[in-house]
PDB file of C-alpha atoms in Angstrom:
ATOM      1  CA  MET A   1     115.342  -5.293 149.974  1.00  0.00           C
ATOM      2  CA  ALA A   2     115.539  -8.881 148.694  1.00  0.00           C
ATOM      3  CA  ASP A   3     118.212  -7.827 146.195  1.00  0.00           C
ATOM      4  CA  ARG A   4     120.337  -6.246 148.901  1.00  0.00           C
ATOM      5  CA  SER A   5     120.066  -9.217 151.243  1.00  0.00           C
ATOM      6  CA  SER A   6     120.840 -11.606 148.363  1.00  0.00           C
ATOM      7  CA  ILE A   7     123.915  -9.596 147.429  1.00  0.00           C
ATOM      8  CA  LEU A   8     125.032  -9.377 151.045  1.00  0.00           C
ATOM      9  CA  PHE A   9     124.446 -13.091 151.550  1.00  0.00           C
ATOM     10  CA  GLY A  10     126.396 -13.820 148.357  1.00  0.00           C
ATOM     11  CA  LEU A  11     129.282 -11.666 149.528  1.00  0.00           C
ATOM     12  CA  ILE A  12     129.373 -13.369 152.907  1.00  0.00           C
ATOM     13  CA  VAL A  13     129.194 -16.872 151.449  1.00  0.00           C
ATOM     14  CA  GLY A  14     131.715 -16.005 148.736  1.00  0.00           C
ATOM     15  CA  GLY A  15     134.069 -14.491 151.286  1.00  0.00           C
ATOM     16  CA  THR A  16     133.723 -17.514 153.520  1.00  0.00           C
ATOM     17  CA  VAL A  17     134.335 -19.996 150.715  1.00  0.00           C
ATOM     18  CA  GLY A  18     137.261 -17.946 149.424  1.00  0.00           C
ATOM     19  CA  GLY A  19     138.724 -17.722 152.901  1.00  0.00           C
ATOM     20  CA  LEU A  20     138.357 -21.433 153.493  1.00  0.00           C
ATOM     21  CA  LEU A  21     139.932 -22.288 150.138  1.00  0.00           C
ATOM     22  CA  THR A  22     142.844 -20.008 150.903  1.00  0.00           C
ATOM     23  CA  LEU A  23     143.280 -21.545 154.339  1.00  0.00           C
ATOM     24  CA  PHE A  24     143.214 -25.089 153.038  1.00  0.00           C
ATOM     25  CA  ASN A  25     145.602 -24.332 150.185  1.00  0.00           C
ATOM     26  CA  THR A  26     148.095 -22.494 152.370  1.00  0.00           C
ATOM     27  CA  PRO A  27     150.753 -24.552 154.072  1.00  0.00           C
ATOM     28  CA  VAL A  28     150.041 -23.782 157.722  1.00  0.00           C
ATOM     29  CA  SER A  29     150.412 -25.800 160.881  1.00  0.00           C
ATOM     30  CA  GLY A  30     147.352 -27.411 162.442  1.00  0.00           C
ATOM     31  CA  LYS A  31     147.236 -24.991 165.388  1.00  0.00           C
ATOM     32  CA  LYS A  32     147.461 -21.947 163.142  1.00  0.00           C
ATOM     33  CA  LEU A  33     144.817 -23.356 160.829  1.00  0.00           C
ATOM     34  CA  ILE A  34     142.463 -23.969 163.776  1.00  0.00           C
ATOM     35  CA  GLN A  35     143.106 -20.433 165.030  1.00  0.00           C
ATOM     36  CA  LYS A  36     142.362 -18.986 161.609  1.00  0.00           C
ATOM     37  CA  LEU A  37     139.218 -21.066 161.264  1.00  0.00           C
ATOM     38  CA  GLU A  38     138.073 -19.922 164.709  1.00  0.00           C
ATOM     39  CA  SER A  39     138.816 -16.320 163.775  1.00  0.00           C
ATOM     40  CA  ASN A  40     136.893 -16.643 160.519  1.00  0.00           C
ATOM     41  CA  LYS A  41     134.014 -18.318 162.341  1.00  0.00           C
ATOM     42  CA  ASN A  42     133.838 -15.409 164.771  1.00  0.00           C
ATOM     43  CA  LEU A  43     134.004 -12.914 161.910  1.00  0.00           C
ATOM     44  CA  ILE A  44     131.182 -14.657 160.053  1.00  0.00           C
ATOM     45  CA  GLN A  45     129.056 -14.820 163.209  1.00  0.00           C
ATOM     46  CA  SER A  46     129.667 -11.125 163.746  1.00  0.00           C
ATOM     47  CA  GLN A  47     128.663 -10.343 160.145  1.00  0.00           C
ATOM     48  CA  PHE A  48     125.505 -12.433 160.412  1.00  0.00           C
ATOM     49  CA  SER A  49     124.679 -10.684 163.669  1.00  0.00           C
ATOM     50  CA  ASP A  50     125.136  -7.297 161.960  1.00  0.00           C
ATOM     51  CA  VAL A  51     122.896  -8.380 159.076  1.00  0.00           C
ATOM     52  CA  LYS A  52     120.251  -9.573 161.533  1.00  0.00           C
ATOM     53  CA  GLU A  53     120.375  -6.288 163.470  1.00  0.00           C
ATOM     54  CA  SER A  54     120.143  -4.308 160.226  1.00  0.00           C
ATOM     55  CA  GLY A  55     117.110  -6.348 159.203  1.00  0.00           C
ATOM     56  CA  ILE A  56     115.427  -5.739 162.546  1.00  0.00           C
ATOM     57  CA  ASP A  57     116.181  -2.002 162.320  1.00  0.00           C
ATOM     58  CA  LEU A  58     114.798  -1.893 158.788  1.00  0.00           C
ATOM     59  CA  LYS A  59     111.640  -3.700 159.876  1.00  0.00           C
ATOM     60  CA  GLU A  60     111.124  -1.191 162.713  1.00  0.00           C
ATOM     61  CA  GLN A  61     111.657   1.718 160.326  1.00  0.00           C
ATOM     62  CA  ILE A  62     109.114   0.292 157.882  1.00  0.00           C
ATOM     63  CA  VAL A  63     106.539  -0.200 160.635  1.00  0.00           C
ATOM     64  CA  THR A  64     107.108   3.328 161.954  1.00  0.00           C
ATOM     65  CA  SER A  65     106.975   4.831 158.461  1.00  0.00           C
ATOM     66  CA  SER A  66     103.810   2.986 157.488  1.00  0.00           C
ATOM     67  CA  THR A  67     102.099   3.996 160.736  1.00  0.00           C
ATOM     68  CA  HIS A  68     103.119   7.612 160.251  1.00  0.00           C
ATOM     69  CA  SER A  69     102.054   7.529 156.580  1.00  0.00           C
ATOM     70  CA  SER A  70      98.688   6.056 157.508  1.00  0.00           C
ATOM     71  CA  GLU A  71      98.071   8.815 160.040  1.00  0.00           C
ATOM     72  CA  THR A  72      99.165  11.479 157.566  1.00  0.00           C
ATOM     73  CA  ILE A  73      96.837  10.137 154.868  1.00  0.00           C
ATOM     74  CA  LYS A  74      93.931  10.092 157.334  1.00  0.00           C
ATOM     75  CA  ASN A  75      94.640  13.703 158.307  1.00  0.00           C
ATOM     76  CA  ILE A  76      94.908  14.814 154.682  1.00  0.00           C
ATOM     77  CA  THR A  77      91.658  13.035 153.821  1.00  0.00           C
ATOM     78  CA  LYS A  78      89.908  14.704 156.760  1.00  0.00           C
ATOM     79  CA  ASP A  79      91.282  18.130 155.787  1.00  0.00           C
ATOM     80  CA  LEU A  80      90.224  17.685 152.160  1.00  0.00           C
ATOM     81  CA  ARG A  81      86.738  16.595 153.202  1.00  0.00           C
ATOM     82  CA  GLU A  82      86.394  19.614 155.484  1.00  0.00           C
ATOM     83  CA  SER A  83      87.686  21.939 152.760  1.00  0.00           C
ATOM     84  CA  PHE A  84      85.218  20.550 150.230  1.00  0.00           C
ATOM     85  CA  GLU A  85      82.316  20.846 152.675  1.00  0.00           C
ATOM     86  CA  ASN A  86      83.349  24.412 153.464  1.00  0.00           C
ATOM     87  CA  TRP A  87      83.613  25.239 149.742  1.00  0.00           C
ATOM     88  CA  ASP A  88      80.196  23.665 149.185  1.00  0.00           C
ATOM     89  CA  LYS A  89      78.645  25.840 151.903  1.00  0.00           C
ATOM     90  CA  ILE A  90      80.342  28.994 150.657  1.00  0.00           C
ATOM     91  CA  THR A  91      79.385  28.492 147.015  1.00  0.00           C
ATOM     92  CA  SER A  92      75.899  27.103 147.585  1.00  0.00           C
ATOM     93  CA  GLU A  93      74.142  30.469 147.356  1.00  0.00           C
ATOM     94  CA  SER A  94      76.171  31.501 144.323  1.00  0.00           C
ATOM     95  CA  ARG A  95      75.340  28.260 142.526  1.00  0.00           C
ATOM     96  CA  LYS A  96      71.651  28.669 143.293  1.00  0.00           C
ATOM     97  CA  SER A  97      71.768  32.241 142.017  1.00  0.00           C
ATOM     98  CA  ILE A  98      73.533  31.169 138.819  1.00  0.00           C
ATOM     99  CA  GLN A  99      71.009  28.367 138.267  1.00  0.00           C
ATOM    100  CA  LYS A 100      68.149  30.839 138.761  1.00  0.00           C
ATOM    101  CA  GLU A 101      69.687  33.279 136.293  1.00  0.00           C
ATOM    102  CA  LEU A 102      70.229  30.502 133.736  1.00  0.00           C
ATOM    103  CA  SER A 103      66.628  29.460 134.114  1.00  0.00           C
ATOM    104  CA  GLU A 104      65.492  33.055 133.584  1.00  0.00           C
ATOM    105  CA  ILE A 105      67.678  33.332 130.488  1.00  0.00           C
ATOM    106  CA  GLU A 106      66.184  30.097 129.118  1.00  0.00           C
ATOM    107  CA  ASN A 107      62.688  31.416 129.725  1.00  0.00           C
ATOM    108  CA  SER A 108      63.558  34.719 128.031  1.00  0.00           C
ATOM    109  CA  ILE A 109      64.912  32.852 125.020  1.00  0.00           C
ATOM    110  CA  LYS A 110      61.738  30.750 124.822  1.00  0.00           C
ATOM    111  CA  ILE A 111      59.602  33.893 124.964  1.00  0.00           C
ATOM    112  CA  MET A 112      61.713  35.487 122.243  1.00  0.00           C
ATOM    113  CA  GLU A 113      61.479  32.361 120.068  1.00  0.00           C
ATOM    114  CA  LYS A 114      57.661  32.206 120.152  1.00  0.00           C
ATOM    115  CA  PRO A 115      57.108  35.101 117.752  1.00  0.00           C
ATOM    116  CA  LEU A 116      59.800  33.721 115.448  1.00  0.00           C
ATOM    117  CA  ASN A 117      58.192  30.299 115.350  1.00  0.00           C
ATOM    118  CA  LYS A 118      54.841  31.801 114.289  1.00  0.00           C
ATOM    119  CA  GLN A 119      56.367  33.378 111.216  1.00  0.00           C
TER     120      GLN A 119
END
Protein backbone atom coordinates (compact mmCIF):
# COMPACT_ATOMS: atom_id res chain seq x y z
CA MET A 1 0.00 0.00 0.00
CA ALA A 2 2.87 2.39 0.78
CA ASP A 3 4.19 1.93 -2.76
CA ARG A 4 0.84 2.80 -4.30
CA SER A 5 0.34 5.88 -2.15
CA SER A 6 3.92 7.01 -2.86
CA ILE A 7 3.38 6.61 -6.59
CA LEU A 8 0.04 8.39 -6.43
CA PHE A 9 1.52 11.18 -4.34
CA GLY A 10 4.41 11.48 -6.80
CA LEU A 11 2.01 11.69 -9.72
CA ILE A 12 -0.06 14.36 -8.03
CA VAL A 13 2.96 16.44 -7.02
CA GLY A 14 4.58 15.96 -10.42
CA GLY A 15 1.38 16.93 -12.18
CA THR A 16 1.00 19.98 -9.98
CA VAL A 17 4.58 21.13 -10.49
CA GLY A 18 4.34 20.48 -14.23
CA GLY A 19 1.08 22.37 -14.42
CA LEU A 20 2.46 25.31 -12.49
CA LEU A 21 5.60 25.46 -14.63
CA THR A 22 3.48 25.42 -17.76
CA LEU A 23 1.24 28.16 -16.41
CA PHE A 24 4.13 30.38 -15.42
CA ASN A 25 5.95 29.87 -18.72
CA THR A 26 2.87 30.52 -20.85
CA PRO A 27 2.14 34.10 -21.78
CA VAL A 28 -1.30 34.55 -20.25
CA SER A 29 -3.06 37.53 -18.75
CA GLY A 30 -3.26 37.87 -14.97
CA LYS A 31 -6.98 37.07 -14.82
CA LYS A 32 -6.59 33.95 -16.93
CA LEU A 33 -3.61 32.84 -14.88
CA ILE A 34 -5.58 33.29 -11.64
CA GLN A 35 -8.49 31.34 -13.13
CA LYS A 36 -6.18 28.53 -14.18
CA LEU A 37 -4.50 28.46 -10.78
CA GLU A 38 -7.91 28.33 -9.09
CA SER A 39 -8.98 25.53 -11.42
CA ASN A 40 -5.81 23.57 -10.72
CA LYS A 41 -6.22 24.16 -6.99
CA ASN A 42 -9.74 22.75 -7.15
CA LEU A 43 -8.54 19.78 -9.20
CA ILE A 44 -5.76 19.02 -6.72
CA GLN A 45 -8.16 19.32 -3.77
CA SER A 46 -10.53 16.95 -5.53
CA GLN A 47 -7.71 14.45 -6.17
CA PHE A 48 -6.55 14.62 -2.55
CA SER A 49 -10.13 14.11 -1.43
CA ASP A 50 -10.40 11.04 -3.69
CA VAL A 51 -7.13 9.66 -2.30
CA LYS A 52 -8.36 10.23 1.25
CA GLU A 53 -11.67 8.48 0.53
CA SER A 54 -9.84 5.57 -1.11
CA GLY A 55 -7.61 5.26 1.95
CA ILE A 56 -10.60 5.25 4.28
CA ASP A 57 -12.35 2.63 2.12
CA LEU A 58 -9.21 0.49 2.10
CA LYS A 59 -8.90 0.76 5.87
CA GLU A 60 -12.53 -0.35 6.30
CA GLN A 61 -11.99 -3.28 3.94
CA ILE A 62 -8.89 -4.37 5.86
CA VAL A 63 -10.73 -4.20 9.18
CA THR A 64 -13.68 -6.15 7.78
CA SER A 65 -11.41 -8.74 6.16
CA SER A 66 -9.31 -9.24 9.27
CA THR A 67 -12.41 -9.62 11.44
CA HIS A 68 -13.91 -12.12 9.01
CA SER A 69 -10.59 -14.00 8.74
CA SER A 70 -10.29 -14.16 12.52
CA GLU A 71 -13.77 -15.63 12.83
CA THR A 72 -13.09 -18.12 10.05
CA ILE A 73 -9.84 -19.27 11.67
CA LYS A 74 -11.62 -19.72 15.01
CA ASN A 75 -14.33 -21.81 13.34
CA ILE A 76 -11.80 -23.94 11.48
CA THR A 77 -9.81 -24.50 14.68
CA LYS A 78 -12.98 -25.52 16.52
CA ASP A 79 -14.00 -27.89 13.70
CA LEU A 80 -10.54 -29.47 13.58
CA ARG A 81 -10.51 -29.94 17.35
CA GLU A 82 -13.93 -31.58 17.25
CA SER A 83 -12.89 -33.80 14.34
CA PHE A 84 -9.75 -34.92 16.16
CA GLU A 85 -11.68 -35.64 19.36
CA ASN A 86 -14.25 -37.60 17.36
CA TRP A 87 -11.49 -39.55 15.58
CA ASP A 88 -9.85 -40.23 18.94
CA LYS A 89 -13.09 -41.64 20.35
CA ILE A 90 -13.78 -43.74 17.27
CA THR A 91 -10.29 -45.23 17.07
CA SER A 92 -9.70 -45.65 20.80
CA GLU A 93 -10.99 -49.23 20.95
CA SER A 94 -9.12 -50.20 17.80
CA ARG A 95 -5.87 -48.79 19.16
CA LYS A 96 -6.32 -50.63 22.43
CA SER A 97 -7.02 -53.85 20.54
CA ILE A 98 -3.93 -53.38 18.37
CA GLN A 99 -1.78 -52.66 21.43
CA LYS A 100 -3.12 -55.81 23.11
CA GLU A 101 -2.38 -57.90 20.03
CA LEU A 102 1.14 -56.46 19.78
CA SER A 103 1.74 -57.28 23.41
CA GLU A 104 0.53 -60.85 22.83
CA ILE A 105 2.81 -61.18 19.81
CA GLU A 106 5.77 -59.93 21.89
CA ASN A 107 4.97 -62.45 24.60
CA SER A 108 4.69 -65.25 22.02
CA ILE A 109 8.06 -64.29 20.56
CA LYS A 110 9.63 -64.30 24.04
CA ILE A 111 8.18 -67.75 24.72
CA MET A 112 9.49 -69.00 21.39
CA GLU A 113 12.94 -67.52 22.06
CA LYS A 114 13.37 -69.26 25.44
CA PRO A 115 14.06 -72.71 24.01
CA LEU A 116 16.43 -71.20 21.45
CA ASN A 117 18.39 -69.37 24.12
CA LYS A 118 18.93 -72.60 26.08
CA GLN A 119 20.62 -74.26 23.14
